[in-house]
XYZ file of C-alpha atoms in Angstrom:
731
model
C -22.316 -61.867 -35.463
C -19.974 -60.298 -38.164
C -16.397 -60.744 -38.883
C -15.444 -57.140 -36.844
C -17.377 -58.676 -33.817
C -15.644 -61.913 -34.469
C -12.040 -60.087 -33.941
C -13.356 -57.783 -31.189
C -15.088 -60.669 -29.232
C -11.218 -62.763 -29.636
C -9.433 -59.514 -28.423
C -11.705 -58.709 -25.588
C -11.418 -62.416 -24.427
C -7.454 -62.348 -24.810
C -6.781 -59.296 -22.898
C -9.213 -60.273 -20.538
C -7.402 -63.633 -19.764
C -3.992 -61.922 -19.401
C -5.580 -59.644 -16.865
C -7.546 -61.687 -14.973
C -4.536 -64.015 -14.893
C -2.015 -61.266 -13.791
C -4.873 -59.819 -11.133
C -4.975 -63.227 -9.585
C -1.066 -63.606 -9.171
C -1.407 -60.060 -7.533
C -3.722 -60.753 -5.013
C -2.072 -63.713 -3.845
C 1.513 -62.271 -3.565
C -0.251 -59.191 -1.456
C -2.178 -62.037 0.397
C 1.501 -63.806 1.216
C 2.664 -60.925 1.906
C 0.253 -59.485 4.662
C 0.229 -62.860 6.075
C 3.803 -62.555 6.684
C 2.720 -60.383 9.587
C 2.600 -60.831 13.276
C -0.952 -62.176 14.647
C -3.587 -59.821 16.043
C -6.427 -61.606 17.483
C -8.267 -58.240 18.975
C -8.948 -57.194 15.085
C -12.142 -59.653 14.870
C -14.435 -58.745 17.726
C -17.530 -56.251 17.138
C -18.231 -57.428 13.748
C -21.498 -55.463 13.161
C -19.869 -52.163 14.454
C -16.935 -53.125 12.122
C -19.585 -53.591 9.410
C -21.515 -50.169 10.020
C -18.122 -48.033 10.123
C -16.752 -49.560 6.923
C -20.240 -48.766 5.109
C -20.400 -45.330 6.809
C -16.757 -44.513 5.675
C -16.829 -45.982 2.257
C -20.595 -45.595 1.151
C -20.971 -42.271 3.197
C -17.526 -40.892 2.845
C -17.342 -39.458 6.516
C -13.772 -38.955 6.163
C -13.332 -37.885 3.050
C -16.018 -35.215 3.010
C -13.911 -33.411 5.753
C -12.113 -32.158 2.586
C -15.272 -30.627 1.021
C -14.458 -30.049 -2.477
C -12.430 -33.150 -3.060
C -14.137 -35.401 -0.857
C -17.528 -34.933 -3.008
C -15.501 -35.305 -6.204
C -13.830 -38.350 -4.823
C -17.468 -39.906 -3.842
C -18.651 -39.280 -7.440
C -15.529 -40.852 -8.703
C -16.336 -43.979 -6.382
C -19.832 -44.450 -7.368
C -18.393 -44.023 -11.372
C -16.323 -46.597 -10.291
C -18.496 -49.198 -8.961
C -20.860 -48.054 -11.843
C -18.160 -48.389 -14.626
C -17.761 -51.913 -13.612
C -21.101 -52.654 -14.664
C -20.455 -50.788 -17.596
C -17.482 -52.793 -18.681
C -19.276 -55.886 -18.118
C -21.932 -54.579 -20.593
C -19.148 -53.822 -22.999
C -18.671 -57.446 -23.415
C -22.132 -57.856 -24.694
C -21.295 -55.120 -27.116
C -18.285 -56.471 -28.390
C -20.396 -59.430 -29.593
C -23.452 -57.389 -30.899
C -23.974 -53.593 -31.618
C -27.405 -54.201 -29.966
C -25.822 -55.827 -26.889
C -26.653 -55.143 -23.651
C -26.756 -55.989 -19.664
C -29.580 -58.942 -19.358
C -32.416 -57.834 -17.115
C -32.070 -54.429 -15.959
C -30.167 -53.295 -19.286
C -33.006 -52.067 -20.675
C -34.859 -50.127 -17.822
C -34.920 -46.297 -18.145
C -34.221 -45.879 -14.526
C -31.212 -47.810 -14.892
C -30.125 -45.859 -18.080
C -31.060 -42.508 -16.079
C -28.854 -43.265 -13.279
C -26.047 -44.659 -15.512
C -26.315 -41.250 -17.614
C -25.850 -39.300 -14.632
C -23.317 -40.647 -12.526
C -21.137 -41.109 -16.002
C -21.803 -37.334 -16.564
C -20.742 -36.485 -12.817
C -18.006 -38.610 -12.294
C -16.445 -36.721 -15.692
C -16.752 -33.748 -13.583
C -15.245 -34.956 -10.594
C -12.306 -36.732 -12.277
C -11.549 -33.544 -13.931
C -11.820 -31.790 -10.855
C -9.345 -34.336 -9.167
C -7.137 -34.088 -12.226
C -6.993 -30.038 -11.924
C -6.197 -30.177 -7.720
C -3.726 -32.858 -8.594
C -2.269 -30.663 -11.473
C -2.436 -27.409 -9.368
C -0.309 -29.301 -6.056
C 2.355 -30.990 -8.478
C 5.354 -30.991 -6.355
C 7.774 -29.498 -8.810
C 6.028 -26.089 -8.504
C 8.201 -23.726 -6.923
C 7.226 -22.271 -3.040
C 4.637 -24.815 -2.450
C 4.777 -27.657 0.376
C 2.804 -30.070 -1.770
C 1.155 -32.945 -0.009
C 1.720 -34.824 -3.226
C 5.391 -34.373 -2.697
C 7.047 -38.058 -2.463
C 3.861 -39.736 -4.102
C 4.678 -41.675 -7.380
C 2.777 -39.020 -9.671
C 2.854 -41.541 -12.676
C 0.447 -43.604 -11.210
C -1.811 -40.824 -9.830
C -1.834 -39.437 -13.519
C -2.278 -42.826 -14.914
C -5.246 -44.033 -12.783
C -7.124 -40.508 -13.381
C -6.744 -40.859 -17.260
C -7.997 -44.452 -17.150
C -11.003 -43.399 -15.236
C -11.359 -40.596 -17.716
C -11.140 -42.578 -20.358
C -13.490 -45.311 -19.401
C -16.117 -42.504 -18.893
C -15.798 -40.994 -22.001
C -15.918 -44.213 -24.047
C -19.181 -45.112 -22.040
C -20.664 -42.067 -23.858
C -19.369 -42.844 -26.959
C -20.596 -46.364 -27.443
C -23.806 -45.083 -26.173
C -23.516 -42.260 -28.628
C -23.002 -45.196 -31.493
C -25.700 -46.734 -30.612
C -28.263 -43.912 -30.787
C -26.898 -42.962 -34.249
C -27.469 -46.398 -35.368
C -30.750 -46.700 -33.647
C -30.191 -49.367 -31.143
C -30.276 -47.197 -28.123
C -32.900 -48.927 -25.522
C -33.097 -45.341 -23.479
C -35.420 -42.576 -24.290
C -33.851 -38.685 -24.407
C -35.130 -37.250 -21.010
C -33.157 -40.238 -19.435
C -30.023 -39.966 -21.359
C -29.591 -36.427 -22.822
C -25.543 -36.351 -23.148
C -25.577 -39.950 -24.781
C -27.813 -38.607 -27.314
C -26.383 -35.360 -27.970
C -23.166 -37.385 -28.657
C -25.424 -39.852 -31.253
C -26.390 -36.520 -32.948
C -22.895 -35.889 -33.969
C -21.491 -39.375 -34.696
C -22.010 -41.626 -38.281
C -24.257 -44.662 -38.162
C -21.866 -47.431 -38.176
C -22.796 -50.315 -36.556
C -19.437 -52.106 -36.120
C -18.198 -48.940 -34.359
C -20.349 -49.958 -31.177
C -18.260 -53.371 -30.937
C -14.806 -51.263 -31.765
C -15.746 -48.888 -28.900
C -16.611 -51.386 -26.234
C -13.165 -53.458 -27.363
C -11.645 -49.889 -26.717
C -13.301 -49.748 -23.362
C -12.319 -53.143 -22.683
C -8.719 -52.441 -23.702
C -8.435 -49.538 -21.561
C -9.996 -51.243 -18.297
C -8.029 -54.335 -18.712
C -4.634 -52.288 -19.333
C -5.308 -50.685 -15.923
C -5.814 -54.244 -14.196
C -2.610 -55.170 -15.790
C -0.888 -52.097 -14.725
C -1.869 -52.564 -11.321
C -1.081 -56.067 -11.042
C 2.488 -55.532 -12.199
C 2.786 -52.996 -9.777
C 1.244 -54.325 -6.345
C 2.374 -51.462 -4.387
C 0.515 -49.210 -6.512
C -1.748 -47.745 -3.463
C -3.438 -45.068 -5.336
C -4.894 -48.122 -7.162
C -5.116 -50.985 -4.537
C -6.617 -48.339 -2.253
C -9.893 -49.065 -4.170
C -10.075 -52.876 -2.904
C -7.549 -52.756 0.301
C -10.078 -49.687 1.802
C -12.498 -52.029 2.432
C -10.983 -54.743 4.815
C -8.370 -51.644 6.439
C -11.320 -50.092 7.983
C -13.232 -53.202 8.717
C -10.318 -54.178 10.714
C -9.585 -50.735 12.311
C -8.355 -50.825 15.803
C -11.114 -48.988 17.131
C -14.180 -49.523 15.340
C -16.678 -47.657 17.115
C -14.099 -44.427 18.041
C -14.422 -41.422 16.063
C -10.873 -41.327 15.944
C -9.504 -45.171 15.687
C -5.721 -45.353 16.127
C -5.867 -42.132 18.421
C -6.039 -42.212 22.110
C -4.633 -45.193 23.763
C -1.712 -46.696 22.161
C -1.768 -50.297 21.168
C -0.471 -52.507 23.792
C 3.102 -53.911 23.309
C 2.508 -57.270 21.503
C 4.170 -60.451 21.451
C 2.915 -63.526 19.588
C -0.693 -61.443 19.586
C -0.655 -61.054 23.100
C 0.364 -58.338 25.263
C 3.543 -58.322 26.866
C 4.159 -59.598 30.357
C 7.132 -57.721 31.658
C 7.377 -60.087 34.482
C 8.228 -63.248 32.449
C 9.372 -61.750 29.486
C 12.307 -62.887 27.748
C 14.014 -60.780 24.579
C 15.508 -64.115 23.499
C 11.951 -65.156 23.210
C 9.480 -62.396 23.076
C 9.402 -59.558 20.720
C 10.123 -56.217 22.551
C 8.483 -53.890 19.551
C 9.445 -53.913 16.159
C 13.226 -54.592 14.390
C 11.938 -55.843 11.342
C 9.320 -55.385 9.253
C 7.954 -58.597 9.151
C 7.522 -58.204 13.263
C 4.436 -55.540 12.310
C 1.206 -57.278 12.536
C -0.746 -58.589 9.471
C -3.062 -55.082 10.046
C 0.217 -52.957 9.941
C 1.173 -54.602 6.718
C -2.045 -54.160 5.296
C -1.930 -50.503 6.677
C 1.169 -49.940 4.427
C -0.090 -52.101 1.452
C -3.434 -49.532 1.379
C -1.669 -46.168 1.539
C -3.477 -44.075 -1.242
C -0.365 -41.749 -1.235
C -2.919 -38.751 -1.120
C -0.602 -37.051 1.181
C -3.586 -35.725 3.819
C -1.465 -36.778 6.642
C 1.548 -35.227 5.321
C -0.443 -31.760 5.315
C -1.328 -31.767 8.643
C 2.060 -33.350 10.089
C 3.559 -30.565 12.237
C 7.160 -32.205 11.763
C 6.366 -31.930 8.263
C 5.146 -28.616 8.053
C 8.234 -27.116 10.110
C 10.995 -28.834 7.946
C 11.629 -32.094 9.658
C 12.453 -35.108 7.642
C 9.390 -37.136 8.900
C 6.133 -37.203 6.766
C 4.042 -39.805 7.958
C 3.154 -40.659 4.420
C 6.746 -41.382 3.109
C 7.279 -43.310 6.456
C 4.573 -45.676 5.500
C 5.442 -45.840 1.696
C 9.028 -46.658 2.867
C 7.979 -49.689 5.219
C 5.678 -50.803 2.233
C 8.239 -50.857 -0.518
C 10.420 -52.120 2.009
C 8.249 -55.234 2.886
C 7.388 -56.101 -0.761
C 10.976 -55.965 -1.647
C 12.006 -58.493 1.197
C 8.929 -60.389 0.491
C 10.825 -63.151 -1.644
C 13.222 -63.541 1.112
C 10.912 -63.825 3.821
C 8.473 -66.079 1.480
C 11.332 -68.552 1.018
C 11.641 -69.291 4.753
C 14.387 -66.440 5.574
C 14.370 -64.138 8.661
C 16.240 -63.149 11.642
C 15.029 -65.117 14.989
C 14.975 -62.936 18.195
C 18.854 -63.758 18.866
C 19.957 -62.407 15.313
C 20.610 -65.673 13.998
C 18.768 -66.665 10.274
C 16.316 -68.891 10.486
C 16.604 -70.372 6.645
C 18.989 -72.769 5.439
C 21.129 -72.148 2.265
C 19.314 -74.541 0.541
C 16.066 -72.099 1.147
C 17.595 -68.824 -0.074
C 19.815 -70.270 -3.302
C 17.126 -69.107 -5.324
C 15.981 -65.971 -3.679
C 16.431 -62.701 -5.934
C 19.721 -60.944 -4.605
C 17.853 -57.548 -4.926
C 15.418 -59.035 -2.233
C 18.807 -60.601 -0.045
C 20.207 -57.218 0.079
C 16.864 -55.706 1.154
C 16.840 -57.956 3.887
C 20.150 -57.163 4.973
C 19.080 -53.304 5.206
C 18.254 -52.269 8.891
C 14.440 -51.038 9.677
C 16.296 -47.903 11.445
C 19.295 -46.553 10.249
C 20.629 -43.138 8.705
C 21.767 -43.165 4.815
C 25.273 -44.354 5.724
C 23.750 -47.920 7.437
C 21.125 -47.804 4.509
C 18.302 -48.001 6.889
C 14.758 -47.959 5.849
C 13.686 -45.480 8.212
C 16.193 -42.737 9.245
C 16.523 -42.006 13.114
C 15.540 -38.279 12.426
C 12.248 -39.299 10.802
C 11.357 -41.687 13.936
C 11.996 -39.028 16.898
C 10.602 -36.028 14.971
C 6.998 -37.409 15.795
C 5.141 -35.492 18.292
C 1.986 -38.522 18.140
C -0.353 -35.625 17.927
C -2.420 -37.821 15.793
C -2.901 -35.457 13.106
C -2.087 -38.279 10.395
C -4.446 -40.827 11.857
C -7.217 -38.160 12.110
C -6.956 -37.250 8.311
C -6.004 -40.801 6.947
C -9.222 -41.766 4.922
C -8.408 -45.195 4.860
C -7.453 -45.393 8.818
C -3.951 -46.182 8.763
C -2.488 -46.331 12.555
C 0.633 -44.137 12.032
C 0.841 -43.451 15.792
C 1.011 -47.120 16.801
C 3.762 -48.180 13.956
C 6.373 -45.529 15.214
C 5.962 -45.782 18.897
C 6.406 -49.771 18.210
C 9.644 -48.832 15.882
C 10.821 -46.487 18.822
C 9.999 -49.390 21.464
C 12.750 -51.669 19.934
C 15.206 -48.696 19.636
C 14.877 -47.787 23.153
C 14.590 -51.364 25.170
C 16.643 -53.333 23.228
C 19.176 -50.821 20.864
C 19.202 -48.145 24.094
C 19.404 -46.110 20.989
C 17.138 -42.648 21.516
C 18.325 -38.870 21.789
C 20.761 -38.542 24.382
C 18.567 -35.561 26.226
C 16.083 -38.052 26.866
C 17.766 -40.170 28.943
C 17.687 -37.363 31.805
C 13.952 -37.940 31.690
C 13.669 -41.444 31.548
C 16.182 -41.809 34.797
C 14.059 -39.038 36.511
C 10.694 -41.345 35.832
C 12.766 -44.404 37.263
C 14.447 -42.782 40.086
C 12.386 -39.699 41.357
C 9.320 -40.825 39.752
C 8.619 -37.545 37.930
C 10.104 -36.394 34.292
C 11.802 -33.022 36.056
C 13.857 -35.012 38.894
C 11.941 -32.934 41.644
C 11.803 -34.377 45.171
C 8.559 -36.026 45.899
C 7.984 -34.583 48.889
C 7.586 -31.242 47.549
C 4.697 -32.606 45.495
C 2.216 -30.476 47.291
C 3.890 -27.249 47.738
C 1.413 -25.816 45.035
C -1.223 -25.632 47.813
C 0.938 -23.256 50.002
C -0.998 -19.878 50.168
C -4.484 -20.609 49.398
C -7.096 -19.613 51.622
C -8.815 -22.735 51.899
C -7.629 -26.516 52.870
C -7.005 -28.852 50.120
C -7.497 -32.285 51.285
C -5.803 -35.625 50.981
C -7.006 -39.155 50.269
C -7.404 -40.574 53.555
C -7.374 -37.180 55.687
C -11.230 -37.280 54.354
C -14.211 -39.844 54.678
C -15.435 -39.035 51.360
C -15.024 -36.672 48.179
C -16.892 -36.738 44.841
C -13.567 -36.165 42.681
C -9.712 -37.151 42.911
C -8.031 -34.384 41.556
C -4.977 -35.630 39.542
C -2.444 -33.305 39.692
C 0.118 -34.570 37.312
C 3.875 -33.883 37.655
C 3.708 -30.697 35.492
C 0.629 -29.425 38.043
C 2.714 -30.075 41.113
C 6.571 -29.104 39.893
C 6.282 -26.715 36.789
C 6.045 -22.857 38.239
C 3.376 -22.185 35.290
C 1.351 -25.265 35.597
C 1.255 -24.913 39.163
C -0.892 -21.399 38.751
C -3.324 -23.548 36.692
C -3.489 -26.178 39.496
C -4.232 -23.466 41.899
C -7.030 -21.912 40.087
C -8.517 -25.237 39.624
C -8.316 -25.997 43.198
C -9.689 -22.296 43.697
C -12.636 -23.006 41.499
C -13.948 -26.500 42.759
C -13.766 -25.388 46.271
C -15.810 -22.217 45.165
C -18.205 -24.365 43.218
C -18.750 -26.500 46.521
C -17.018 -29.685 45.205
C -15.730 -32.288 47.182
C -12.121 -33.452 46.143
C -9.112 -34.945 47.751
C -5.707 -35.314 46.028
C -2.756 -38.124 46.594
C -0.179 -35.660 47.320
C 3.030 -37.802 47.686
C 1.296 -40.790 47.128
C 0.806 -39.555 43.441
C 3.666 -40.123 40.759
C 3.780 -39.751 36.874
C 1.133 -41.242 34.775
C 4.101 -42.838 32.465
C 2.962 -41.119 29.405
C 6.466 -39.591 28.523
C 8.038 -43.076 28.768
C 5.043 -44.940 26.927
C 5.079 -42.610 24.117
C 8.968 -42.289 23.854
C 8.880 -46.324 23.629
C 10.100 -47.082 27.324
C 7.310 -49.520 27.885
C 8.831 -50.978 30.769
C 8.831 -47.546 32.671
C 5.447 -47.000 31.606
C 4.227 -50.091 32.930
C 6.217 -49.570 36.298
C 4.903 -46.280 36.888
C 1.195 -47.051 35.757
C 1.039 -50.218 37.714
C 1.995 -48.341 41.194
C -0.676 -45.574 40.383
C -3.316 -48.378 39.504
C -2.390 -50.019 42.904
C -2.805 -46.141 44.680
C -5.825 -45.552 42.906
C -7.462 -48.749 43.234
C -6.756 -48.473 47.173
C -8.090 -44.801 47.184
C -11.320 -45.725 45.746
C -11.449 -49.196 47.221
C -15.270 -49.973 48.280
C -16.977 -47.943 45.609
C -18.911 -48.540 42.667
C -17.519 -48.168 39.617
C -19.607 -45.081 38.376
C -18.140 -43.060 41.649
C -14.337 -43.512 40.534
C -13.940 -40.371 39.479
C -10.660 -38.427 38.549
C -10.483 -34.827 37.364
C -6.660 -33.867 35.596
C -5.802 -30.919 34.191
C -3.252 -32.527 31.751
C -4.424 -33.916 28.910
C -1.684 -36.468 28.539
C -2.462 -37.803 32.467
C -6.308 -37.733 31.467
C -5.648 -39.883 28.296
C -3.315 -42.563 30.042
C -5.406 -42.822 33.045
C -8.679 -42.927 30.828
C -7.702 -44.969 28.259
C -4.551 -46.981 28.933
C -4.725 -47.613 32.765
C -7.822 -49.930 31.707
C -4.875 -52.008 30.224
C -3.465 -52.737 33.515
C -6.673 -53.134 35.817
C -7.607 -49.491 36.570
C -10.957 -48.664 35.097
C -11.514 -45.046 36.373
C -14.226 -42.402 34.895
C -11.505 -39.433 33.889
C -12.669 -36.010 33.175
C -10.698 -33.128 31.981
C -10.952 -29.759 34.326
C -12.814 -28.021 31.518
C -15.213 -30.569 31.343
C -15.776 -30.373 35.167
C -16.004 -26.358 34.614
C -18.134 -26.509 31.913
C -20.324 -28.612 33.819
C -20.380 -26.054 36.843
C -20.972 -23.120 34.787
C -23.889 -24.404 33.104
C -25.644 -25.649 36.565
C -24.860 -22.316 38.357
C -22.077 -23.135 40.523
C -19.902 -21.255 38.844
C -20.991 -18.083 38.196
C -18.679 -15.690 35.829
C -19.410 -11.980 36.954
C -16.769 -10.067 35.010
C -15.878 -10.760 31.137
C -12.234 -11.128 30.411
C -11.642 -8.350 27.679
C -8.764 -8.196 25.027
C -9.408 -10.642 22.833
C -8.599 -14.401 23.076
C -8.182 -17.243 20.779
C -7.806 -20.985 22.279
C -5.520 -23.613 21.304
C -6.768 -27.226 21.363
C -4.196 -29.690 22.809
C -3.572 -32.663 20.488
C -4.265 -35.069 23.698
C -7.460 -33.324 24.929
C -8.811 -32.308 21.513
C -7.678 -35.143 18.817
C -7.072 -37.729 21.050
C -10.309 -37.932 22.906
C -12.608 -35.524 21.012
C -13.007 -32.912 23.628
C -13.507 -29.801 21.706
C -16.702 -28.166 23.194
C -15.872 -27.824 26.925
C -13.178 -25.624 26.727
C -14.920 -23.381 24.346
C -18.162 -23.302 26.336
C -15.856 -22.146 29.342
C -14.006 -19.608 27.682
C -17.379 -18.431 25.739
C -19.260 -17.602 29.465
C -15.741 -15.907 30.664
C -14.786 -13.614 28.113
C -16.249 -10.036 26.731
C -16.872 -10.934 22.606
C -16.372 -13.989 20.660
C -13.426 -16.353 20.707
C -11.233 -15.725 18.067
C -10.387 -19.081 16.376
C -7.220 -20.114 14.713
C -7.187 -21.046 11.333
C -6.296 -24.765 12.244
C -8.474 -25.600 15.132
C -10.648 -28.590 16.586
C -9.569 -31.567 14.783
C -7.266 -29.716 12.703
C -5.254 -27.928 15.716
C -1.709 -27.548 14.944
C 0.449 -29.329 17.512
C 2.305 -27.186 19.933
C 5.668 -29.835 19.407
C 5.732 -31.480 22.803
C 4.210 -34.640 22.608
C 5.296 -37.819 21.831
C 8.035 -36.972 24.579
C 9.604 -34.283 22.373
C 9.031 -31.731 25.399
C 12.455 -33.260 26.960
C 13.914 -33.611 23.147
C 16.029 -30.625 21.830
C 14.155 -29.432 18.070
C 17.405 -29.168 16.171
C 15.875 -29.176 12.286
C 13.847 -26.998 10.537
C 11.387 -24.475 12.231
C 10.358 -24.920 15.829
C 6.833 -26.106 16.341
C 5.588 -23.874 19.022
C 6.942 -20.999 16.952
C 5.017 -21.851 13.942
C 1.603 -22.475 16.147
C 2.707 -19.178 18.037
C 2.520 -17.610 14.519
C -0.586 -18.422 13.897
C -2.147 -17.429 17.236
C -0.938 -13.733 17.356
C -2.048 -13.554 13.690
C -5.752 -13.519 15.014
C -5.144 -10.219 16.790
C -5.694 -12.010 20.480
C -3.840 -10.570 23.062
C -4.820 -13.881 25.355
C -3.678 -17.260 23.963
C -5.955 -19.936 26.212
C -4.898 -23.178 26.556
C -5.516 -26.554 28.295
C -2.395 -28.569 28.883
C 0.492 -27.638 31.082
C 3.104 -28.786 27.783
C 0.938 -26.215 25.579
C 1.448 -23.635 27.968
C 5.468 -24.295 28.525
C 5.594 -24.822 24.568
C 3.365 -21.757 23.520
C 5.091 -19.280 26.403
C 8.455 -20.131 24.952
C 7.317 -19.445 21.852
C 5.865 -16.167 22.688
C 8.649 -15.163 24.327
C 10.976 -16.168 21.853
C 9.189 -14.021 19.295
C 9.542 -11.061 21.971
C 5.758 -10.679 22.167
C 5.404 -11.376 25.997
C 4.225 -7.970 27.036
C 1.556 -8.266 23.800
C 0.185 -11.672 24.510
C -0.443 -13.906 27.313
C -0.698 -17.832 27.109
C -2.953 -18.708 30.035
C -4.940 -21.653 31.117
C -8.940 -21.756 30.456
C -9.124 -22.433 34.172
C -7.344 -19.078 34.955
C -9.380 -17.727 32.493
C -12.439 -18.584 34.638
C -11.206 -17.577 37.612
C -10.405 -13.857 36.542
C -14.368 -14.059 35.460
C -15.612 -15.421 38.613
C -13.653 -14.283 41.499
C -11.650 -11.217 39.445
C -10.170 -10.216 43.168
C -8.643 -13.187 43.648
C -6.837 -13.296 40.350
C -3.338 -11.848 41.704
C -3.461 -14.977 44.256
C -3.197 -17.516 41.640
C -0.247 -15.589 39.665
C -1.922 -15.447 36.503
C -2.678 -11.641 36.145
C 0.411 -10.709 34.527
C 2.066 -12.214 31.332
C 4.250 -15.390 32.232
C 7.471 -14.874 31.764
C 9.568 -17.858 29.636
């Protein structure tokens, strides 16, 4: 070992020791912060499914590859990062000796070949990612970048380090080639040999280059260890547990569909025994999120995919799912010294720590602890109320997140506290909630008018209890029973089921609201009141039937989702299908035969709670494909990336005062296709898009109509006027 190697070895050991010490300290801090969260025992089951999903999403990049170029580039960078770890390890042998290398595998030509090409493709990939970041930098005029709000220097730093380490790998190999100490043939490592042909035969350069490579790598470790909220770097490690512990490991959209139940001390809250002074009602403080919530916040990569898909953000609202998560993350870590010292408020608002415990807590942490979780700029709140109430719970953020952050659950948990404890929510939504409590429907319509939609039909609609048997219970829903446009869809579905010979029955006045708007706005109490009533009614209707014959068909995706995914939390297990699924089956089996194709061009709007939340994309398109003349014209944003109508999350009953109206944005996209008919599969979407069309003054040119009505026009064109769907619908 020469003098150069002695110096490089000492320096490499010193910077590594500092980096390791800081990294251990940083990891300990992160673990301590995450453990401050509430228990969530549901995250530990289905270990095989969890492990399989984690490997598929990480090694297979199944979520990232939805963004083809970015996903492919990121995959090569990820693989390059793993290989980089081996090459950095190899550099520790190279600082000691110019001929050093990894033991056992270091001399294999296959190892040289694989690492060479991963290095080459890694360089190309990181350059692509750098170019994408530069092209989408937030300060470019007129561009709503997905990186807006991200800490840009951190992204540039991480990408620069990756590029520098990859380049230094080829420099080291080049010097080994130049000094005739390289063990791999030219065919396996062509770039390394090409670099070596341009470098001098200076043996000490190998050790010096290895020291530079180690220094760059350890500087990266030091920087991220001093910045525990640097998600763009830490996600490389945290993504694995965050994906492993996702809520529904076997689901294509974990965190979508059913909402997480309202929890207290790791158990679902029982309202019959709950006590606000002993039980947690939603989330009022950051430490009241579960440990998985705090892990979510820590894992955020700041990539902005959620932000780019969010209907609120895209229409000028203050909500960005990314910025919401980052605000919660930064608040949690800033408040952590206070919490770790024993600080915190109990459920009555009293301080839990003694003065002695808080005596040495940093003043900034104490100040952070005084911030309300929800509050405007004047009160210094972490999350502005306009941010919280802009969410439509459409799930676009959850769908796009590459590390499976469950934004919707966190937003609704914060809403729950605001509604149930603070009674602090948009005033106009109060009318809806009172109607649900007093009338059993959000419009406040008399219960004895629930069956008025059946009047004028040329067949009898049977009621449960009036017929001995039926195949499907037709869940009409509040919109389908009371809202004029939705009633036309209800009539069309009933007519088609009757035409196909499907035996069905309705609950009539025995049906009440599914509870979806109450639950999404945060009023879990009203939701459970309505849901328990419905579960009791449905169980009675299906009494004596085996599970496979407890079948419900619903026209509203919100009811479809609630009955099928959430009533199981309250003892109601049913097989629920959306009407488009049943109609597609009836057409494919020949029980319904379209005879007159609908002309004029048709585009389809995917309802969030049918498509993204429940993965029903094909059925409505199959029905339309059989019913129309020509091909379905798809909007640019469709299927998983469909844009929300603006009505979900109880937004249907709240005024939209900030930015552009979400439904107008969607209507403009639909109209850009040139289609004369916009087909929908949801009464909320029908209302919102109809209002948007009429707001654009295009009611005479574009018609919004349900998929069922399109099919009815094709199956029984002479009956279409009877459904009230032949002429454009007024707003």
